[in-house]
mmCIF file of C-alpha atoms in Angstrom:
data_model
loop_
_atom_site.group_PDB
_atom_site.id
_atom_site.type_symbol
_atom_site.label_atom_id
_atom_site.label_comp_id
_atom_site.label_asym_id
_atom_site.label_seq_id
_atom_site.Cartn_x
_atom_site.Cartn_y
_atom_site.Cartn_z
ATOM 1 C CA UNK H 119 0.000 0.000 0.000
ATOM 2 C CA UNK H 120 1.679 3.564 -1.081
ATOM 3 C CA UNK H 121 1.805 5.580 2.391
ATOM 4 C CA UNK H 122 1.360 9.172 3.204
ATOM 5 C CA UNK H 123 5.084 9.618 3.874
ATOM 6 C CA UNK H 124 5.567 8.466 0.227
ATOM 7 C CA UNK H 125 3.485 10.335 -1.797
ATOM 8 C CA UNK H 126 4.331 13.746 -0.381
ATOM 9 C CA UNK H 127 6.720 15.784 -2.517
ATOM 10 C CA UNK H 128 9.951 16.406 -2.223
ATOM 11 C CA UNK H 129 9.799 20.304 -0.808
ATOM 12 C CA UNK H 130 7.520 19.310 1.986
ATOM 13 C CA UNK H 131 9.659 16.215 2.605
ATOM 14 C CA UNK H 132 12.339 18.189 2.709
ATOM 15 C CA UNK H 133 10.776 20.357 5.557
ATOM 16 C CA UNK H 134 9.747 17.484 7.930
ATOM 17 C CA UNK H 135 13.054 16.434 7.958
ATOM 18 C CA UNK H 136 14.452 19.842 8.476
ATOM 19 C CA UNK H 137 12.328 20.052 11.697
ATOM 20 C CA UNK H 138 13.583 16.512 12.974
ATOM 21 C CA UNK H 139 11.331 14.178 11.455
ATOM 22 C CA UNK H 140 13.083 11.361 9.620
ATOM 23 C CA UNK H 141 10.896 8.133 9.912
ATOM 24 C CA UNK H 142 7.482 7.545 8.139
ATOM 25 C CA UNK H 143 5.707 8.015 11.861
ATOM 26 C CA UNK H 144 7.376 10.836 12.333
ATOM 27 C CA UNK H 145 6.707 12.558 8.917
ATOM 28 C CA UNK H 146 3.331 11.920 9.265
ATOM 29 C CA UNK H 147 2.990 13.081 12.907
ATOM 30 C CA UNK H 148 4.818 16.351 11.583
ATOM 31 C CA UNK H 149 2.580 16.631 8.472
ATOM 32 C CA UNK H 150 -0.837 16.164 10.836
ATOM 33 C CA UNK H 151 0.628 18.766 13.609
ATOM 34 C CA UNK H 152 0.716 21.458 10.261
ATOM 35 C CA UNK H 153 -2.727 20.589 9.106
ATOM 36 C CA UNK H 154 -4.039 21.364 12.772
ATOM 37 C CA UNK H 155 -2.074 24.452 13.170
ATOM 38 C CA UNK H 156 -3.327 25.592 9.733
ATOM 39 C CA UNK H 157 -6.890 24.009 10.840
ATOM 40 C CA UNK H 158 -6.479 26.554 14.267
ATOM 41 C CA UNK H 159 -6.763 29.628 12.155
ATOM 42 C CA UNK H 160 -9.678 28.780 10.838
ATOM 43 C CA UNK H 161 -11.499 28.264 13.557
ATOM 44 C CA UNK H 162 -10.165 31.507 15.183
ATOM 45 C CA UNK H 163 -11.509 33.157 12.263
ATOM 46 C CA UNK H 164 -14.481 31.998 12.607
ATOM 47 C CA UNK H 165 -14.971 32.226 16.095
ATOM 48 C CA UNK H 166 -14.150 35.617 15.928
ATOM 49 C CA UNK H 167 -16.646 36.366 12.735
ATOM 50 C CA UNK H 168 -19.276 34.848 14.823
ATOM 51 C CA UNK H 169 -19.078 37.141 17.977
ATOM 52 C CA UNK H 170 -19.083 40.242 15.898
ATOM 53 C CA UNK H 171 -22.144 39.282 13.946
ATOM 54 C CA UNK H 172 -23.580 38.331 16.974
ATOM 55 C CA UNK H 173 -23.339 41.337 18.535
ATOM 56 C CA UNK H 174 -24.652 43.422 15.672
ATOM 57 C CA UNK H 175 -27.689 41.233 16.544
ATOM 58 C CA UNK H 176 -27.967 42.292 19.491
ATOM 59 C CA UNK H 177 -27.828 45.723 19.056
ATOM 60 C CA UNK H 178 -31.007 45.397 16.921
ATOM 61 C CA UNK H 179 -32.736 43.764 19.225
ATOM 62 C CA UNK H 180 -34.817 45.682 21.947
ATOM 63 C CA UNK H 181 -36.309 42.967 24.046
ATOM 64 C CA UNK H 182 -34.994 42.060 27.315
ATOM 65 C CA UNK H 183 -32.371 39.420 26.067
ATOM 66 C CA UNK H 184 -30.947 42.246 23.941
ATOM 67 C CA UNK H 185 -30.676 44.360 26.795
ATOM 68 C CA UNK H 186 -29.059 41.703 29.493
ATOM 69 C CA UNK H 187 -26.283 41.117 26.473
ATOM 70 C CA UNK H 188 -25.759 45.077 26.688
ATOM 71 C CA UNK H 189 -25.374 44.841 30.250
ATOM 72 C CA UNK H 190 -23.000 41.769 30.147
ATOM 73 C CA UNK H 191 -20.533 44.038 28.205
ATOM 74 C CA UNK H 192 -19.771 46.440 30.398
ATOM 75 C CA UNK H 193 -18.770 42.826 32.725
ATOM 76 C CA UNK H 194 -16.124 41.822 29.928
ATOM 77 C CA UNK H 195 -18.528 40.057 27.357
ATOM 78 C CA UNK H 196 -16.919 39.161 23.982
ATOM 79 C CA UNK H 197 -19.073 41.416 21.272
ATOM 80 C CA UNK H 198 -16.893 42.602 19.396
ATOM 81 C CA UNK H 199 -13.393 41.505 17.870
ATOM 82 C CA UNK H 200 -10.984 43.745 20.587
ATOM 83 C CA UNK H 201 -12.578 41.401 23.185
ATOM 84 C CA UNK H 202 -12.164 38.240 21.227
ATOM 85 C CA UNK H 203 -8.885 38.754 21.036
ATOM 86 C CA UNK H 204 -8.014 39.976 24.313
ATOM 87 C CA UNK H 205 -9.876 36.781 25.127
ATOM 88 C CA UNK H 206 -7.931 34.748 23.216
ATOM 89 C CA UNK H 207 -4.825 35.868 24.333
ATOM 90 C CA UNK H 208 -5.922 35.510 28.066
ATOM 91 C CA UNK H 209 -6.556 31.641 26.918
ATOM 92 C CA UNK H 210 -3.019 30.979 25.653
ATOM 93 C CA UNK H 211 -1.960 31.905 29.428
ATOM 94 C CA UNK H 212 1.468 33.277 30.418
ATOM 95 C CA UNK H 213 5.132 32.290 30.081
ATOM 96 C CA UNK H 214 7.984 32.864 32.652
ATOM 97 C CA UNK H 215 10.581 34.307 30.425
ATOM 98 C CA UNK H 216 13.961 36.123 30.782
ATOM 99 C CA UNK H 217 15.647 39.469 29.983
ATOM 100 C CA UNK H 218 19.167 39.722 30.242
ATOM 101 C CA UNK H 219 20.981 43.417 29.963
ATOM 102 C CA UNK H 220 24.560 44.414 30.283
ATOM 103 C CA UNK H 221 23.945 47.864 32.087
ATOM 104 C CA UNK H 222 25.807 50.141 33.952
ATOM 105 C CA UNK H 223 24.064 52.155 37.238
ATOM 106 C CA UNK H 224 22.458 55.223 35.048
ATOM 107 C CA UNK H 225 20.650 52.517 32.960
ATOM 108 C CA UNK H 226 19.151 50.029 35.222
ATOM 109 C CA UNK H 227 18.160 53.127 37.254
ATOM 110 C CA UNK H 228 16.136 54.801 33.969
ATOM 111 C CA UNK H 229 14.801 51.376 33.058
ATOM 112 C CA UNK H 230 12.983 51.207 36.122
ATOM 113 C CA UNK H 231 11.718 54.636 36.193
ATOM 114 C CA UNK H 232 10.312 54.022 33.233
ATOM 115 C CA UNK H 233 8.589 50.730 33.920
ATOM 116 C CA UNK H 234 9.751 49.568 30.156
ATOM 117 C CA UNK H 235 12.389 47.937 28.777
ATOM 118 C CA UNK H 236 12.233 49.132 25.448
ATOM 119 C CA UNK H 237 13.936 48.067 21.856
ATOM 120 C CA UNK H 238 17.062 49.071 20.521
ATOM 121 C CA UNK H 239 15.772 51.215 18.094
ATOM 122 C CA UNK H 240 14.165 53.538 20.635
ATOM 123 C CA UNK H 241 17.094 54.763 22.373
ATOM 124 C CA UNK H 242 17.628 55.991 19.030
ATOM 125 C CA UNK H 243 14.449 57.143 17.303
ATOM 126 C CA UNK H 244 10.914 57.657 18.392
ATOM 127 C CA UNK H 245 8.007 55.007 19.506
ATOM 128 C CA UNK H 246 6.178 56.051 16.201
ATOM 129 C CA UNK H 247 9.278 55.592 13.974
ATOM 130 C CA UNK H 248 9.335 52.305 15.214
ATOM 131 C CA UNK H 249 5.620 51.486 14.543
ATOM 132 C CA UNK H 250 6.547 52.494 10.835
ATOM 133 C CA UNK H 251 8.978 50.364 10.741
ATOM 134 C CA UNK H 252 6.317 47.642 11.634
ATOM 135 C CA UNK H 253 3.860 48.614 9.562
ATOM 136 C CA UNK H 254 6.314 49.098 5.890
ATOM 137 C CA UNK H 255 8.634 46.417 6.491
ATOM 138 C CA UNK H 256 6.419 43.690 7.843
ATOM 139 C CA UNK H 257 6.939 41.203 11.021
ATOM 140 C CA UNK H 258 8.652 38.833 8.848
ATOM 141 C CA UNK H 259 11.479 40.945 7.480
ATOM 142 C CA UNK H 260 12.116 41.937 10.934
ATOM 143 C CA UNK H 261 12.616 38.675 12.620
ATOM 144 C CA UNK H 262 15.020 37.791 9.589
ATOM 145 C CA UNK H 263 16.740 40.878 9.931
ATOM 146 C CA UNK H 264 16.984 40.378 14.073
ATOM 147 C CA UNK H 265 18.311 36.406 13.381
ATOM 148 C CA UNK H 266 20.500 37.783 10.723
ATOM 149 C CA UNK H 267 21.689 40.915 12.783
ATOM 150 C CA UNK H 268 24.414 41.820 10.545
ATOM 151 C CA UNK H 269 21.651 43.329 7.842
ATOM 152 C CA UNK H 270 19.620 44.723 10.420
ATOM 153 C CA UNK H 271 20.154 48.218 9.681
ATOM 154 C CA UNK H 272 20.172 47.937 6.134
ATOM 155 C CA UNK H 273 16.659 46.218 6.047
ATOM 156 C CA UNK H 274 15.345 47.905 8.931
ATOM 157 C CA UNK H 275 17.033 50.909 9.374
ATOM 158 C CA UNK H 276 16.135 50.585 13.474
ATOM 159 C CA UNK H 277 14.843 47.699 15.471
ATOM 160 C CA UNK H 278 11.350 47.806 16.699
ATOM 161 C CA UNK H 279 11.701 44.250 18.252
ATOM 162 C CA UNK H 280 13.491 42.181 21.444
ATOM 163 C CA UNK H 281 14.209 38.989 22.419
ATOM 164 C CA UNK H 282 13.042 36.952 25.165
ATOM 165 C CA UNK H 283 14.337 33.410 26.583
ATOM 166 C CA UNK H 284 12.556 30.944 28.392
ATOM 167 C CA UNK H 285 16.114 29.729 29.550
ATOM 168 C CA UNK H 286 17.422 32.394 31.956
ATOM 169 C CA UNK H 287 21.157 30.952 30.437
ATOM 170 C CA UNK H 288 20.048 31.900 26.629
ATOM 171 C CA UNK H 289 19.911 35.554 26.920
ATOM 172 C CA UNK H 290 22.667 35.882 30.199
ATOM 173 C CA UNK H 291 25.291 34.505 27.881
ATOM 174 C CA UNK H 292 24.168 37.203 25.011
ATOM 175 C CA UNK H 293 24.515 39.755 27.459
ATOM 176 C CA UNK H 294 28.199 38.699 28.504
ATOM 177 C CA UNK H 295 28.949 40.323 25.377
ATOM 178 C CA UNK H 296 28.125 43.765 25.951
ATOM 179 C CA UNK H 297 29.597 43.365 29.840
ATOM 180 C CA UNK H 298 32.136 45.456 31.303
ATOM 181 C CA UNK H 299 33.210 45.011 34.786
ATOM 182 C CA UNK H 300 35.098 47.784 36.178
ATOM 183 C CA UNK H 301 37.456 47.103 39.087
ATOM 184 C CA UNK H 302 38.045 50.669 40.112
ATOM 185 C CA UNK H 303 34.955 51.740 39.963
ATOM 186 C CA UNK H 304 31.825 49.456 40.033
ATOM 187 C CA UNK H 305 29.459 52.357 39.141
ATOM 188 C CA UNK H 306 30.740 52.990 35.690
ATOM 189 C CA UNK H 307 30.705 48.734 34.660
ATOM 190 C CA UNK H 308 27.997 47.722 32.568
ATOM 191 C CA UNK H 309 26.968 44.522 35.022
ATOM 192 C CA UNK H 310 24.885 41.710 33.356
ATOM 193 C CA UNK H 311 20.820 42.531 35.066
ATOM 194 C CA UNK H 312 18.656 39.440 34.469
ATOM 195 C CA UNK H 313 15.222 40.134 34.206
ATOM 196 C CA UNK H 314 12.797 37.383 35.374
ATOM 197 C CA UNK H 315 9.074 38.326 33.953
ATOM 198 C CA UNK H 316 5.638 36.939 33.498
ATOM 199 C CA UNK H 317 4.549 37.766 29.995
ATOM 200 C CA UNK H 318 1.495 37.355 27.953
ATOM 201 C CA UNK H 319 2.180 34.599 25.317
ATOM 202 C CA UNK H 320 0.604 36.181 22.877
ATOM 203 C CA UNK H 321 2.881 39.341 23.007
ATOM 204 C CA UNK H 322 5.140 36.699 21.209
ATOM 205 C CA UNK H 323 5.505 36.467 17.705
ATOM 206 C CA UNK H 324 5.231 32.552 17.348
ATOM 207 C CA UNK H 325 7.964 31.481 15.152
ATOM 208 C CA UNK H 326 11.226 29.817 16.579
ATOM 209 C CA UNK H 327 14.361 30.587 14.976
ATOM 210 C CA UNK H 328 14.263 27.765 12.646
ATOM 211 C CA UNK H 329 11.229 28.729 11.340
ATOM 212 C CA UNK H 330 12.931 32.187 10.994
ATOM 213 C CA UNK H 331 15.839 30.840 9.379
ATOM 214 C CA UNK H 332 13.454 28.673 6.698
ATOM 215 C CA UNK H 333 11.972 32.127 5.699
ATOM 216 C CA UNK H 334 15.162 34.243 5.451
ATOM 217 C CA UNK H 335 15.600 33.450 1.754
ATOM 218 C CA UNK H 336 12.608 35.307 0.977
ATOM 219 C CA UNK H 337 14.188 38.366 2.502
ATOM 220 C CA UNK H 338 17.408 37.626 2.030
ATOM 221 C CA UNK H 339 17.518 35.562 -0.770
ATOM 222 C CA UNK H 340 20.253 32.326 -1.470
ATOM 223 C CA UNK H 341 19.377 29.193 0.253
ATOM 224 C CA UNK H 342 17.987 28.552 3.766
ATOM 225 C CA UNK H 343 19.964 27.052 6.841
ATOM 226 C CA UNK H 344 17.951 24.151 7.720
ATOM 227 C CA UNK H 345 20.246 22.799 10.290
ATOM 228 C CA UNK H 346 18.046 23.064 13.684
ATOM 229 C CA UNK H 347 21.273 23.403 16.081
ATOM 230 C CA UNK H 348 23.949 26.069 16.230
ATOM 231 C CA UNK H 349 26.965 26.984 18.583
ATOM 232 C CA UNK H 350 26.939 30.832 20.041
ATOM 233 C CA UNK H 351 29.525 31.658 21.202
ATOM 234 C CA UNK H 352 30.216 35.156 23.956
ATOM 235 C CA UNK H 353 32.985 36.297 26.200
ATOM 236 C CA UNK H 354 31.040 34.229 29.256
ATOM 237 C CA UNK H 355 31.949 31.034 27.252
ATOM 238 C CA UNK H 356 33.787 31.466 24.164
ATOM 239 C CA UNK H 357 34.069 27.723 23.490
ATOM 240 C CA UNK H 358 30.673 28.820 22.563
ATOM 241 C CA UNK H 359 27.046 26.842 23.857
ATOM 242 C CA UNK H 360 24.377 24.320 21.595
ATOM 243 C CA UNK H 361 21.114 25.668 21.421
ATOM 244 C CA UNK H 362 17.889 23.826 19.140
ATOM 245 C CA UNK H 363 16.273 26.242 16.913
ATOM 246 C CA UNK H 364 13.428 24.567 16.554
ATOM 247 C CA UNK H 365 12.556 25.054 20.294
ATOM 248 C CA UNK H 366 10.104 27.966 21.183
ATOM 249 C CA UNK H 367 12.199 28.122 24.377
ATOM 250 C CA UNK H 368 15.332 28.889 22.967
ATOM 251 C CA UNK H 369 14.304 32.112 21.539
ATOM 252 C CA UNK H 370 10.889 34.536 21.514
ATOM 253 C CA UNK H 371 10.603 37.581 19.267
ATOM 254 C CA UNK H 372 8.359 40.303 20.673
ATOM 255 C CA UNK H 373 7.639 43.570 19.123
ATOM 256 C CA UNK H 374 7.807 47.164 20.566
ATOM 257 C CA UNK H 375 9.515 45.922 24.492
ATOM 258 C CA UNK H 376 8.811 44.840 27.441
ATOM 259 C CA UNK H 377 6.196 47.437 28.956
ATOM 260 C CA UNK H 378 4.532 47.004 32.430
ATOM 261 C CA UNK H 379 7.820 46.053 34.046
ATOM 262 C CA UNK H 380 6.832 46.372 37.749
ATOM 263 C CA UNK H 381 3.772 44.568 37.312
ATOM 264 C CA UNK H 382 5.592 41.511 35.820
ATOM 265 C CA UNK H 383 8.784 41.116 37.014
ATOM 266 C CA UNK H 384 9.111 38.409 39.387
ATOM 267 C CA UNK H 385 12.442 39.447 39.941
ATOM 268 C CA UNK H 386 16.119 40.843 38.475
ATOM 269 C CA UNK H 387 19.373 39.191 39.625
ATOM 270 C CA UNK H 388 22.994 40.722 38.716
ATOM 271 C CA UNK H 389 26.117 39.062 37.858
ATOM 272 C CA UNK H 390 28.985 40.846 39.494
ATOM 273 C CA UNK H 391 32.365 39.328 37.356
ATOM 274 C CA UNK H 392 32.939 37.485 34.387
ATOM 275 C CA UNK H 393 34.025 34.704 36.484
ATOM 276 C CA UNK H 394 30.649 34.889 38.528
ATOM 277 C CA UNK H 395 28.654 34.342 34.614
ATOM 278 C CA UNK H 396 30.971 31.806 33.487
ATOM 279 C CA UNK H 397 30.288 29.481 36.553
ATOM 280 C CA UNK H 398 26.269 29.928 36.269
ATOM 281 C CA UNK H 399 26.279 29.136 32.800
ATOM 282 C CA UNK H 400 28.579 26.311 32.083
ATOM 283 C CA UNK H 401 26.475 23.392 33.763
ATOM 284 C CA UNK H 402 23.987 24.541 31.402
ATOM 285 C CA UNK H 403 26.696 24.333 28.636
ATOM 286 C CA UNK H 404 27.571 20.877 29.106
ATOM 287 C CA UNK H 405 23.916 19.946 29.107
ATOM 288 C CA UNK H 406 23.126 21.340 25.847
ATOM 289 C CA UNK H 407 26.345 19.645 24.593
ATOM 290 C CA UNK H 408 25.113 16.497 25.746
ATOM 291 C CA UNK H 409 21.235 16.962 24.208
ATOM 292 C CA UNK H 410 23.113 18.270 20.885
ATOM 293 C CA UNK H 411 25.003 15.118 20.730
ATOM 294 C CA UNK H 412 22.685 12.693 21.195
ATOM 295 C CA UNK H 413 19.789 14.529 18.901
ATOM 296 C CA UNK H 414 22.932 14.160 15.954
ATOM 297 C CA UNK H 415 23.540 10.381 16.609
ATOM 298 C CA UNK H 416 19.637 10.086 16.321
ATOM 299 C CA UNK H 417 19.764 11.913 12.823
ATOM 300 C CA UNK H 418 22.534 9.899 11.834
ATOM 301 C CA UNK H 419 21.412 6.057 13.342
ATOM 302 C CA UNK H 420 20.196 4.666 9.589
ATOM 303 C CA UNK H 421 16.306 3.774 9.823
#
């Protein structure tokens, strides 16, 4: 009997495999996973289509009914789409994600005076530049050009977006790179802050950075990176440290900041030496070594 695994073609093929998915099982597991996420959509839309029109129906109706669905909105019904989706993203729940910055006294100080930890591109330009940048370049083309840093300011111009990890690790070894520890005088070092918050998940993008990488070509153009796992290297371990692209965890992309700091953060813990980061992060190193390793030898074990 021809199976499903078989009579796919080769691009999509290609694709499951990219993601992990080498056997027949696992192709088709992959394959059904992207028919329900596509399938997800639709129902949203339609979810969403029906609460509106339902609410125009009850704003033509005078009876009582009519009236107790007028009162029930002023209690947080869902009549109308800004309510839907608020309702929506209240469903998807929260993540505990992390933050890491390498700043000196002056900064931490203004970052929590202003409740916000905001993008890169607005220590530079205005919050309204940086919503034109979202709406002319597009959310793809500015997760490409935030994997693919080195063209960020040709395709963007400024970044409107930041990154946050669900491994506090992840983003403290990025920020060993901006670091400066100052012996003399501790005021003027740019100490690594990690920022432990409670955030919205729908505040994040959705892609990981494989799926990021698969759509750089259409920004970019040449051919796509489809290996899932890649070494970064930082001055906290420059032997460098595995992470899986393909893992939500690894990586979130989030538009416009972090606003609402106070409320969310659960709290911020600072890194006083290079030594002091190099010692937190390198049981995590080995660890992803080991995962890295043994997710290879699984790719490479014939089926």
């Amino acid at each position: 009997a021809k199976t499903m695994s078989s009579s796919i073609d080769f691009a999509t093929l290609r694709r499951a495999r990219s993601f992990g998915a080498t056997s027949p099982a696992q192709i088709t597991a992959f394959l059904t996973g992207e028919d329900l996420y596509a399938l997800g959509f639709v129902f949203m839309e339609l979810w969403f289509s029906a609460i509106v029109l339902d609410d125009n129906d009850n704003n033509n109706d005078n009876d009582t009914r009519g009236t107790a669905a007028h009162d029930s909105d002023a209690n947080g019904a869902l009549t109308d789409v800004d309510s839907a989706f608020r309702a929506f993203g209240n469903s998807l729940g929260r993540v505990l994600t992390y933050r890491a910055l390498a700043l000196d006294d002056a900064a931490y100080k203004a970052i929590t005076k202003s409740d916000f930890i905001c993008p890169s591109g607005q220590l530079r330009v205005s919050e309204q530049e940086l919503a034109n940048v979202v709406e002319t370049k597009g959310v793809r083309t500015i997760a490409v050009a935030r994997l693919f840093i080195a063209h960020l300011a040709r395709l963007l111009g400024h970044d409107p977006s930041i990154s946050l990890h669900d491994d506090w690790q992840t983003t403290t070894l990025i920020a060993s790179g901006y670091s400066n520890y100052d012996r003399r005088n501790s005021g003027r070092s740019k100490r690594v802050h990690l920022f432990e918050v409670s955030c919205p998940v729908v505040e994040s993008l959705g892609w990981t950075l494989h799926e990021v990488a698969l759509q750089a070509p259409s920004v970019l153009g040449g051919e796509a990176d489809r290996e899932p796992w890649f070494n970064f290297p930082a001055p906290a371990l420059p032997e460098g440290c595995w992470f899986d692209g393909r893992l939500q965890r690894t990586e979130r992309y989030s538009l416009y900041g972090l606003p609402f700091l106070r409320e969310r953060l659960k709290r911020c813990f600072v890194f006083n030496s290079s030594k002091e980061l190099t010692e937190a992060l390198r049981p995590f190193a080995n660890h992803q070594a080991e995962l890295h390793a043994r997710d290879c030898m699984l790719v490479e074990r014939p089926s």
